[in-house]
PDB file of C-alpha atoms and ligand atoms in Angstrom:
ATOM      1  CA  MET A   1      57.597  81.087 160.393  1.00  0.00           C
ATOM      2  CA  PRO A   2      54.906  80.353 157.858  1.00  0.00           C
ATOM      3  CA  LEU A   3      51.953  82.132 156.318  1.00  0.00           C
ATOM      4  CA  VAL A   4      51.150  85.299 158.296  1.00  0.00           C
ATOM      5  CA  HIS A   5      48.914  88.325 158.334  1.00  0.00           C
ATOM      6  CA  ILE A   6      51.432  91.037 157.488  1.00  0.00           C
ATOM      7  CA  GLY A   7      50.188  93.610 160.035  1.00  0.00           C
ATOM      8  CA  GLU A   8      52.729  92.900 162.778  1.00  0.00           C
ATOM      9  CA  ALA A   9      55.657  92.810 160.368  1.00  0.00           C
ATOM     10  CA  LEU A  10      54.495  96.103 158.838  1.00  0.00           C
ATOM     11  CA  ALA A  11      54.171  97.701 162.272  1.00  0.00           C
ATOM     12  CA  ARG A  12      57.809  96.736 162.929  1.00  0.00           C
ATOM     13  CA  ALA A  13      58.793  98.163 159.537  1.00  0.00           C
ATOM     14  CA  GLN A  14      57.023 101.422 160.382  1.00  0.00           C
ATOM     15  CA  GLN A  15      58.937 101.598 163.673  1.00  0.00           C
ATOM     16  CA  GLY A  16      62.258 100.636 162.136  1.00  0.00           C
ATOM     17  CA  ARG A  17      61.975 102.799 159.011  1.00  0.00           C
ATOM     18  CA  TYR A  18      62.363 100.100 156.398  1.00  0.00           C
ATOM     19  CA  ALA A  19      59.838  98.767 153.885  1.00  0.00           C
ATOM     20  CA  ILE A  20      58.468  95.318 153.121  1.00  0.00           C
ATOM     21  CA  PRO A  21      58.055  94.581 149.408  1.00  0.00           C
ATOM     22  CA  LEU A  22      54.872  93.313 147.794  1.00  0.00           C
ATOM     23  CA  TYR A  23      55.441  91.392 144.575  1.00  0.00           C
ATOM     24  CA  ASP A  24      52.589  90.539 142.212  1.00  0.00           C
ATOM     25  CA  THR A  25      52.824  86.981 140.942  1.00  0.00           C
ATOM     26  CA  PHE A  26      51.122  85.352 137.977  1.00  0.00           C
ATOM     27  CA  ASP A  27      52.649  81.872 137.935  1.00  0.00           C
ATOM     28  CA  MET A  28      54.901  79.355 139.690  1.00  0.00           C
ATOM     29  CA  HIS A  29      58.242  80.590 138.301  1.00  0.00           C
ATOM     30  CA  SER A  30      57.759  84.155 139.464  1.00  0.00           C
ATOM     31  CA  THR A  31      56.468  82.856 142.810  1.00  0.00           C
ATOM     32  CA  ASP A  32      59.502  80.586 143.251  1.00  0.00           C
ATOM     33  CA  GLY A  33      61.898  83.472 142.561  1.00  0.00           C
ATOM     34  CA  MET A  34      60.108  85.593 145.189  1.00  0.00           C
ATOM     35  CA  PHE A  35      60.377  82.880 147.832  1.00  0.00           C
ATOM     36  CA  LEU A  36      64.056  82.198 147.045  1.00  0.00           C
ATOM     37  CA  ALA A  37      64.860  85.911 147.361  1.00  0.00           C
ATOM     38  CA  ALA A  38      62.989  86.330 150.652  1.00  0.00           C
ATOM     39  CA  GLU A  39      64.697  83.277 152.168  1.00  0.00           C
ATOM     40  CA  GLU A  40      68.131  84.234 150.858  1.00  0.00           C
ATOM     41  CA  LYS A  41      67.751  87.719 152.372  1.00  0.00           C
ATOM     42  CA  GLN A  42      65.809  86.547 155.449  1.00  0.00           C
ATOM     43  CA  ALA A  43      63.171  89.169 154.809  1.00  0.00           C
ATOM     44  CA  PRO A  44      59.414  89.209 155.353  1.00  0.00           C
ATOM     45  CA  VAL A  45      57.597  89.341 152.014  1.00  0.00           C
ATOM     46  CA  ILE A  46      54.124  89.812 150.582  1.00  0.00           C
ATOM     47  CA  VAL A  47      53.242  87.691 147.565  1.00  0.00           C
ATOM     48  CA  ALA A  48      50.167  89.095 145.846  1.00  0.00           C
ATOM     49  CA  ILE A  49      47.678  88.151 143.177  1.00  0.00           C
ATOM     50  CA  TYR A  50      46.539  91.116 141.127  1.00  0.00           C
ATOM     51  CA  GLU A  51      42.804  91.660 140.788  1.00  0.00           C
ATOM     52  CA  SER A  52      42.577  90.791 137.074  1.00  0.00           C
ATOM     53  CA  ALA A  53      44.468  87.529 137.696  1.00  0.00           C
ATOM     54  CA  MET A  54      41.698  86.541 140.126  1.00  0.00           C
ATOM     55  CA  ASP A  55      39.513  85.875 137.079  1.00  0.00           C
ATOM     56  CA  ARG A  56      41.936  83.385 135.558  1.00  0.00           C
ATOM     57  CA  PRO A  57      41.017  79.700 135.803  1.00  0.00           C
ATOM     58  CA  ASN A  58      44.196  79.019 137.833  1.00  0.00           C
ATOM     59  CA  ALA A  59      43.590  81.682 140.513  1.00  0.00           C
ATOM     60  CA  HIS A  60      42.400  79.323 143.242  1.00  0.00           C
ATOM     61  CA  ALA A  61      45.171  76.798 142.489  1.00  0.00           C
ATOM     62  CA  LEU A  62      47.847  79.515 142.382  1.00  0.00           C
ATOM     63  CA  ALA A  63      46.702  80.768 145.774  1.00  0.00           C
ATOM     64  CA  ALA A  64      46.961  77.206 147.126  1.00  0.00           C
ATOM     65  CA  TYR A  65      50.492  76.909 145.673  1.00  0.00           C
ATOM     66  CA  ILE A  66      51.597  80.149 147.350  1.00  0.00           C
ATOM     67  CA  ARG A  67      50.031  79.081 150.653  1.00  0.00           C
ATOM     68  CA  THR A  68      51.817  75.737 150.598  1.00  0.00           C
ATOM     69  CA  ARG A  69      55.165  77.359 149.746  1.00  0.00           C
ATOM     70  CA  ALA A  70      54.591  79.876 152.541  1.00  0.00           C
ATOM     71  CA  GLU A  71      53.847  77.162 155.085  1.00  0.00           C
ATOM     72  CA  GLU A  72      57.248  75.611 154.297  1.00  0.00           C
ATOM     73  CA  ALA A  73      59.138  78.922 154.180  1.00  0.00           C
ATOM     74  CA  THR A  74      61.705  80.087 156.749  1.00  0.00           C
ATOM     75  CA  VAL A  75      60.465  83.688 156.583  1.00  0.00           C
ATOM     76  CA  PRO A  76      57.044  85.279 157.212  1.00  0.00           C
ATOM     77  CA  VAL A  77      54.967  85.401 154.022  1.00  0.00           C
ATOM     78  CA  SER A  78      51.628  87.095 153.460  1.00  0.00           C
ATOM     79  CA  LEU A  79      49.332  86.170 150.587  1.00  0.00           C
ATOM     80  CA  MET A  80      47.534  89.354 149.578  1.00  0.00           C
ATOM     81  CA  LEU A  81      44.934  90.440 147.037  1.00  0.00           C
ATOM     82  CA  ASP A  82      46.266  93.481 145.133  1.00  0.00           C
ATOM     83  CA  HIS A  83      43.790  96.193 144.067  1.00  0.00           C
ATOM     84  CA  GLY A  84      40.630  94.286 144.976  1.00  0.00           C
ATOM     85  CA  THR A  85      37.841  95.744 142.856  1.00  0.00           C
ATOM     86  CA  SER A  86      34.821  95.009 145.030  1.00  0.00           C
ATOM     87  CA  PHE A  87      33.604  93.713 148.373  1.00  0.00           C
ATOM     88  CA  GLU A  88      32.753  90.425 146.626  1.00  0.00           C
ATOM     89  CA  GLN A  89      36.238  89.977 145.174  1.00  0.00           C
ATOM     90  CA  CYS A  90      37.825  90.627 148.575  1.00  0.00           C
ATOM     91  CA  MET A  91      35.564  87.994 150.148  1.00  0.00           C
ATOM     92  CA  ARG A  92      36.433  85.496 147.417  1.00  0.00           C
ATOM     93  CA  ALA A  93      40.134  86.059 148.109  1.00  0.00           C
ATOM     94  CA  ILE A  94      39.545  85.428 151.809  1.00  0.00           C
ATOM     95  CA  SER A  95      37.717  82.199 150.944  1.00  0.00           C
ATOM     96  CA  TYR A  96      40.815  81.143 148.948  1.00  0.00           C
ATOM     97  CA  GLY A  97      42.972  81.542 152.061  1.00  0.00           C
ATOM     98  CA  PHE A  98      44.505  84.987 151.464  1.00  0.00           C
ATOM     99  CA  THR A  99      45.847  86.503 154.682  1.00  0.00           C
ATOM    100  CA  ASP A 100      45.476  90.179 153.693  1.00  0.00           C
ATOM    101  CA  VAL A 101      43.471  92.072 151.074  1.00  0.00           C
ATOM    102  CA  MET A 102      43.650  95.437 149.385  1.00  0.00           C
ATOM    103  CA  TYR A 103      40.362  97.043 148.471  1.00  0.00           C
ATOM    104  CA  ASP A 104      40.900  99.864 145.978  1.00  0.00           C
ATOM    105  CA  GLY A 105      38.069 102.386 145.897  1.00  0.00           C
ATOM    106  CA  SER A 106      40.347 105.268 144.914  1.00  0.00           C
ATOM    107  CA  LYS A 107      38.454 105.999 141.695  1.00  0.00           C
ATOM    108  CA  LEU A 108      35.199 106.458 143.627  1.00  0.00           C
ATOM    109  CA  PRO A 109      34.024 109.696 145.251  1.00  0.00           C
ATOM    110  CA  LEU A 110      35.535 109.961 148.756  1.00  0.00           C
ATOM    111  CA  GLU A 111      32.294 109.150 150.599  1.00  0.00           C
ATOM    112  CA  GLU A 112      31.745 106.005 148.553  1.00  0.00           C
ATOM    113  CA  ASN A 113      35.376 104.936 149.001  1.00  0.00           C
ATOM    114  CA  ILE A 114      34.940 105.347 152.776  1.00  0.00           C
ATOM    115  CA  GLN A 115      31.671 103.383 152.840  1.00  0.00           C
ATOM    116  CA  THR A 116      32.883 100.409 150.813  1.00  0.00           C
ATOM    117  CA  THR A 117      36.275 100.284 152.520  1.00  0.00           C
ATOM    118  CA  ARG A 118      34.514 100.266 155.883  1.00  0.00           C
ATOM    119  CA  THR A 119      32.328  97.350 154.802  1.00  0.00           C
ATOM    120  CA  VAL A 120      35.348  95.360 153.620  1.00  0.00           C
ATOM    121  CA  VAL A 121      37.242  96.158 156.835  1.00  0.00           C
ATOM    122  CA  ARG A 122      34.348  95.033 159.014  1.00  0.00           C
ATOM    123  CA  ALA A 123      33.974  91.675 157.238  1.00  0.00           C
ATOM    124  CA  ALA A 124      37.734  91.078 156.950  1.00  0.00           C
ATOM    125  CA  HIS A 125      38.480  91.938 160.574  1.00  0.00           C
ATOM    126  CA  ALA A 126      35.773  89.540 161.714  1.00  0.00           C
ATOM    127  CA  VAL A 127      37.989  86.725 160.414  1.00  0.00           C
ATOM    128  CA  GLY A 128      41.381  88.277 161.253  1.00  0.00           C
ATOM    129  CA  ILE A 129      42.326  89.542 157.773  1.00  0.00           C
ATOM    130  CA  GLY A 130      44.291  92.807 157.334  1.00  0.00           C
ATOM    131  CA  VAL A 131      43.029  95.432 154.869  1.00  0.00           C
ATOM    132  CA  GLU A 132      44.784  98.016 152.736  1.00  0.00           C
ATOM    133  CA  ALA A 133      42.899 100.838 151.030  1.00  0.00           C
ATOM    134  CA  GLU A 134      43.928 103.588 148.642  1.00  0.00           C
ATOM    135  CA  LEU A 135      43.276 107.273 149.044  1.00  0.00           C
ATOM    136  CA  GLY A 136      44.113 109.727 146.291  1.00  0.00           C
ATOM    137  CA  LEU A 137      44.707 108.231 142.896  1.00  0.00           C
ATOM    138  CA  VAL A 138      47.930 106.496 141.841  1.00  0.00           C
ATOM    139  CA  GLY A 139      47.306 106.769 138.106  1.00  0.00           C
ATOM    140  CA  ARG A 140      48.917 105.023 135.175  1.00  0.00           C
ATOM    141  CA  GLY A 141      52.443 105.844 134.018  1.00  0.00           C
ATOM    142  CA  SER A 142      51.251 106.112 130.436  1.00  0.00           C
ATOM    143  CA  ASP A 143      49.077 109.059 131.503  1.00  0.00           C
ATOM    144  CA  TYR A 144      51.897 110.632 133.442  1.00  0.00           C
ATOM    145  CA  GLU A 145      52.066 114.213 132.311  1.00  0.00           C
ATOM    146  CA  ASP A 146      53.381 117.198 134.095  1.00  0.00           C
ATOM    147  CA  HIS A 147      53.648 117.291 137.834  1.00  0.00           C
ATOM    148  CA  ASP A 148      51.252 120.198 138.407  1.00  0.00           C
ATOM    149  CA  VAL A 149      48.430 118.660 136.426  1.00  0.00           C
ATOM    150  CA  ARG A 150      48.753 115.325 138.192  1.00  0.00           C
ATOM    151  CA  ARG A 151      48.810 116.877 141.659  1.00  0.00           C
ATOM    152  CA  LYS A 152      45.024 116.845 141.665  1.00  0.00           C
ATOM    153  CA  GLY A 153      45.138 113.079 142.312  1.00  0.00           C
ATOM    154  CA  PHE A 154      47.518 113.449 145.274  1.00  0.00           C
ATOM    155  CA  THR A 155      46.378 112.355 148.718  1.00  0.00           C
ATOM    156  CA  ASP A 156      44.984 115.171 150.840  1.00  0.00           C
ATOM    157  CA  PRO A 157      46.306 114.892 154.434  1.00  0.00           C
ATOM    158  CA  ASP A 158      42.960 116.058 155.908  1.00  0.00           C
ATOM    159  CA  ASP A 159      41.139 113.389 153.937  1.00  0.00           C
ATOM    160  CA  GLY A 160      43.778 110.892 155.071  1.00  0.00           C
ATOM    161  CA  GLU A 161      43.085 111.526 158.735  1.00  0.00           C
ATOM    162  CA  ALA A 162      39.313 111.283 158.254  1.00  0.00           C
ATOM    163  CA  PHE A 163      39.584 108.204 156.030  1.00  0.00           C
ATOM    164  CA  VAL A 164      41.666 106.236 158.513  1.00  0.00           C
ATOM    165  CA  ALA A 165      39.425 107.200 161.430  1.00  0.00           C
ATOM    166  CA  GLN A 166      36.196 106.386 159.602  1.00  0.00           C
ATOM    167  CA  THR A 167      37.199 103.135 157.908  1.00  0.00           C
ATOM    168  CA  GLY A 168      39.429 101.440 160.516  1.00  0.00           C
ATOM    169  CA  VAL A 169      41.717 100.374 157.652  1.00  0.00           C
ATOM    170  CA  ASP A 170      45.070  98.744 158.565  1.00  0.00           C
ATOM    171  CA  PHE A 171      47.403 100.016 155.818  1.00  0.00           C
ATOM    172  CA  LEU A 172      47.005 103.021 153.538  1.00  0.00           C
ATOM    173  CA  ALA A 173      48.214 103.433 149.948  1.00  0.00           C
ATOM    174  CA  ILE A 174      48.807 107.093 149.167  1.00  0.00           C
ATOM    175  CA  ALA A 175      49.370 109.094 145.997  1.00  0.00           C
ATOM    176  CA  ILE A 176      52.468 111.317 146.147  1.00  0.00           C
ATOM    177  CA  GLY A 177      53.536 111.277 142.495  1.00  0.00           C
ATOM    178  CA  THR A 178      54.106 107.654 141.506  1.00  0.00           C
ATOM    179  CA  ALA A 179      52.128 105.877 138.763  1.00  0.00           C
ATOM    180  CA  HIS A 180      51.482 102.283 137.714  1.00  0.00           C
ATOM    181  CA  GLY A 181      53.361 100.710 134.814  1.00  0.00           C
ATOM    182  CA  LEU A 182      56.072 102.405 132.794  1.00  0.00           C
ATOM    183  CA  TYR A 183      56.347 106.179 133.003  1.00  0.00           C
ATOM    184  CA  LYS A 184      56.086 108.664 130.211  1.00  0.00           C
ATOM    185  CA  GLY A 185      58.655 111.087 131.583  1.00  0.00           C
ATOM    186  CA  GLU A 186      60.378 111.050 134.973  1.00  0.00           C
ATOM    187  CA  PRO A 187      58.505 110.368 138.229  1.00  0.00           C
ATOM    188  CA  GLN A 188      58.558 113.312 140.620  1.00  0.00           C
ATOM    189  CA  LEU A 189      57.678 112.565 144.220  1.00  0.00           C
ATOM    190  CA  ASP A 190      56.340 114.978 146.824  1.00  0.00           C
ATOM    191  CA  LEU A 191      58.294 113.997 149.944  1.00  0.00           C
ATOM    192  CA  ASP A 192      56.932 116.914 151.982  1.00  0.00           C
ATOM    193  CA  LEU A 193      53.411 115.650 151.400  1.00  0.00           C
ATOM    194  CA  LEU A 194      54.518 112.158 152.446  1.00  0.00           C
ATOM    195  CA  ARG A 195      56.045 113.515 155.676  1.00  0.00           C
ATOM    196  CA  GLU A 196      52.896 115.504 156.389  1.00  0.00           C
ATOM    197  CA  ILE A 197      50.667 112.423 155.955  1.00  0.00           C
ATOM    198  CA  ARG A 198      53.131 110.316 157.987  1.00  0.00           C
ATOM    199  CA  SER A 199      52.859 112.773 160.892  1.00  0.00           C
ATOM    200  CA  ARG A 200      49.061 112.735 160.880  1.00  0.00           C
ATOM    201  CA  VAL A 201      48.099 109.055 160.638  1.00  0.00           C
ATOM    202  CA  ASP A 202      49.528 106.162 162.640  1.00  0.00           C
ATOM    203  CA  LEU A 203      49.481 103.134 160.340  1.00  0.00           C
ATOM    204  CA  PRO A 204      51.826 101.675 157.722  1.00  0.00           C
ATOM    205  CA  LEU A 205      51.843 103.745 154.509  1.00  0.00           C
ATOM    206  CA  VAL A 206      52.130 102.062 151.123  1.00  0.00           C
ATOM    207  CA  LEU A 207      53.724 103.185 147.863  1.00  0.00           C
ATOM    208  CA  HIS A 208      52.357 101.818 144.591  1.00  0.00           C
ATOM    209  CA  GLY A 209      53.760 102.370 141.120  1.00  0.00           C
ATOM    210  CA  GLY A 210      57.439 102.236 142.071  1.00  0.00           C
ATOM    211  CA  SER A 211      58.735 100.781 138.795  1.00  0.00           C
ATOM    212  CA  GLY A 212      60.741 103.566 137.156  1.00  0.00           C
ATOM    213  CA  CYS A 213      61.700 105.381 140.349  1.00  0.00           C
ATOM    214  CA  THR A 214      65.438 105.766 140.956  1.00  0.00           C
ATOM    215  CA  ASP A 215      67.216 103.967 143.800  1.00  0.00           C
ATOM    216  CA  ASP A 216      67.628 107.329 145.545  1.00  0.00           C
ATOM    217  CA  GLN A 217      63.896 108.000 145.273  1.00  0.00           C
ATOM    218  CA  PHE A 218      63.133 104.628 146.871  1.00  0.00           C
ATOM    219  CA  ARG A 219      65.582 105.309 149.702  1.00  0.00           C
ATOM    220  CA  ALA A 220      64.038 108.752 150.211  1.00  0.00           C
ATOM    221  CA  VAL A 221      60.433 107.528 150.441  1.00  0.00           C
ATOM    222  CA  VAL A 222      61.361 104.745 152.866  1.00  0.00           C
ATOM    223  CA  GLU A 223      63.308 107.255 154.966  1.00  0.00           C
ATOM    224  CA  ALA A 224      60.297 109.607 154.893  1.00  0.00           C
ATOM    225  CA  GLY A 225      57.907 106.930 156.165  1.00  0.00           C
ATOM    226  CA  ILE A 226      56.764 104.426 153.525  1.00  0.00           C
ATOM    227  CA  SER A 227      56.601 100.919 155.086  1.00  0.00           C
ATOM    228  CA  LYS A 228      55.439  98.799 152.121  1.00  0.00           C
ATOM    229  CA  VAL A 229      56.347  99.145 148.461  1.00  0.00           C
ATOM    230  CA  ASN A 230      54.491  97.352 145.645  1.00  0.00           C
ATOM    231  CA  VAL A 231      56.659  96.205 142.739  1.00  0.00           C
ATOM    232  CA  ALA A 232      55.500  94.436 139.606  1.00  0.00           C
ATOM    233  CA  THR A 233      56.211  96.066 136.235  1.00  0.00           C
ATOM    234  CA  ASP A 234      59.984  96.191 136.702  1.00  0.00           C
ATOM    235  CA  LEU A 235      60.214  92.509 137.691  1.00  0.00           C
ATOM    236  CA  TYR A 236      58.366  91.422 134.558  1.00  0.00           C
ATOM    237  CA  ALA A 237      60.201  93.782 132.189  1.00  0.00           C
ATOM    238  CA  THR A 238      63.603  92.700 133.542  1.00  0.00           C
ATOM    239  CA  THR A 239      62.724  89.025 133.296  1.00  0.00           C
ATOM    240  CA  GLY A 240      61.273  89.459 129.797  1.00  0.00           C
ATOM    241  CA  ARG A 241      64.554  90.928 128.550  1.00  0.00           C
ATOM    242  CA  ARG A 242      66.497  88.112 130.173  1.00  0.00           C
ATOM    243  CA  LEU A 243      64.319  85.439 128.567  1.00  0.00           C
ATOM    244  CA  VAL A 244      64.744  86.957 125.101  1.00  0.00           C
ATOM    245  CA  LYS A 245      68.501  86.490 125.560  1.00  0.00           C
ATOM    246  CA  ALA A 246      68.150  82.996 127.015  1.00  0.00           C
ATOM    247  CA  ALA A 247      65.913  81.960 124.127  1.00  0.00           C
ATOM    248  CA  GLN A 248      68.662  82.807 121.635  1.00  0.00           C
ATOM    249  CA  ALA A 249      71.141  80.376 123.189  1.00  0.00           C
ATOM    250  CA  GLU A 250      71.932  77.265 121.168  1.00  0.00           C
ATOM    251  CA  ASN A 251      69.740  74.325 122.210  1.00  0.00           C
ATOM    252  CA  ALA A 252      67.504  76.625 124.244  1.00  0.00           C
ATOM    253  CA  ALA A 253      64.757  74.519 125.811  1.00  0.00           C
ATOM    254  CA  TYR A 254      61.879  75.346 128.088  1.00  0.00           C
ATOM    255  CA  PHE A 255      63.854  74.026 131.078  1.00  0.00           C
ATOM    256  CA  SER A 256      66.626  76.566 130.659  1.00  0.00           C
ATOM    257  CA  LEU A 257      64.102  79.357 130.111  1.00  0.00           C
ATOM    258  CA  SER A 258      62.055  78.516 133.193  1.00  0.00           C
ATOM    259  CA  ARG A 259      65.265  78.317 135.223  1.00  0.00           C
ATOM    260  CA  ALA A 260      66.331  81.723 133.883  1.00  0.00           C
ATOM    261  CA  ALA A 261      62.920  83.126 134.845  1.00  0.00           C
ATOM    262  CA  VAL A 262      63.197  81.908 138.441  1.00  0.00           C
ATOM    263  CA  GLU A 263      66.757  83.245 138.716  1.00  0.00           C
ATOM    264  CA  SER A 264      65.745  86.607 137.303  1.00  0.00           C
ATOM    265  CA  PHE A 265      62.890  87.012 139.782  1.00  0.00           C
ATOM    266  CA  GLN A 266      65.143  85.934 142.641  1.00  0.00           C
ATOM    267  CA  GLU A 267      67.818  88.492 141.726  1.00  0.00           C
ATOM    268  CA  ARG A 268      65.467  91.386 141.112  1.00  0.00           C
ATOM    269  CA  CYS A 269      63.338  90.693 144.199  1.00  0.00           C
ATOM    270  CA  GLY A 270      66.505  90.381 146.271  1.00  0.00           C
ATOM    271  CA  PHE A 271      67.698  93.720 144.928  1.00  0.00           C
ATOM    272  CA  TYR A 272      64.538  95.451 146.159  1.00  0.00           C
ATOM    273  CA  ILE A 273      64.712  93.770 149.565  1.00  0.00           C
ATOM    274  CA  ASP A 274      68.203  95.242 150.029  1.00  0.00           C
ATOM    275  CA  LEU A 275      67.160  98.632 148.662  1.00  0.00           C
ATOM    276  CA  PHE A 276      64.176  98.853 151.054  1.00  0.00           C
ATOM    277  CA  GLY A 277      66.316  97.854 154.057  1.00  0.00           C
ATOM    278  CA  ALA A 278      64.315  94.666 154.726  1.00  0.00           C
ATOM    279  CA  SER A 279      67.234  92.201 154.666  1.00  0.00           C
ATOM    280  CA  GLY A 280      67.534  90.270 157.921  1.00  0.00           C
ATOM    281  CA  LYS A 281      64.183  91.562 159.225  1.00  0.00           C
ATOM    282  CA  ALA A 282      62.375  88.196 159.073  1.00  0.00           C
TER     283      ALA A 282
HETATM  284 ZN1   ZN B 301      49.157  99.316 142.746  1.00  0.00          ZN
END
């Protein structure tokens, strides 16, 4: 089961009340750890390139590496653009062989977000690519203040219904209290809002900004209807700490460090697969 568009696997996740992880990769070691974890756990997985990494000189080659690994994998793997910044960037990702793209117009006024998302959806669907969009604003953890102030960025269920109907988007990222990066303070999630949105739109819902949430919070959001969870910050922080230790070993060489990096990604990615209930769902 090689490279896939993730739509069918996400539809099964939505039915079965588990979540498929998306991991952002920046290089071969992190990518290898993600593949090893997915195969060890027999789970579908989404390997993603983050929008800013699309401007690196290795972006096209990294995409080709992920595609080749996916073609040889024993589990379904999607190659996705994470937080695509424009129609043009989404099209470039498709030309690199990505199977799914996220277009993120969440910082735009609603009407503009709808218009651009619809344009991306139309072009992507013409060539069989799945599209995720974001409604409401999943902010940055460093700006995370008190719950009541942040609520203004939360996804409005009425807007959600209209957005899905008007754009034809395949997967929807919603804002229910998470934030990107490391949190200042504790994340507080609005599960009632999640359940309300879940009851009003029929497509896989996506949680961004999970790093820093507790295991119980992850279980609760998956139970309440999240079908895809994006993880990045925690993988890189965990691996960074592990490499600092590995670098202090006597005779530390690049080989042992790169091996430690792959192992760290495999362990941490495997942990999330279990936590989201995706083990054995390949
Ligand atoms: Zn995100």
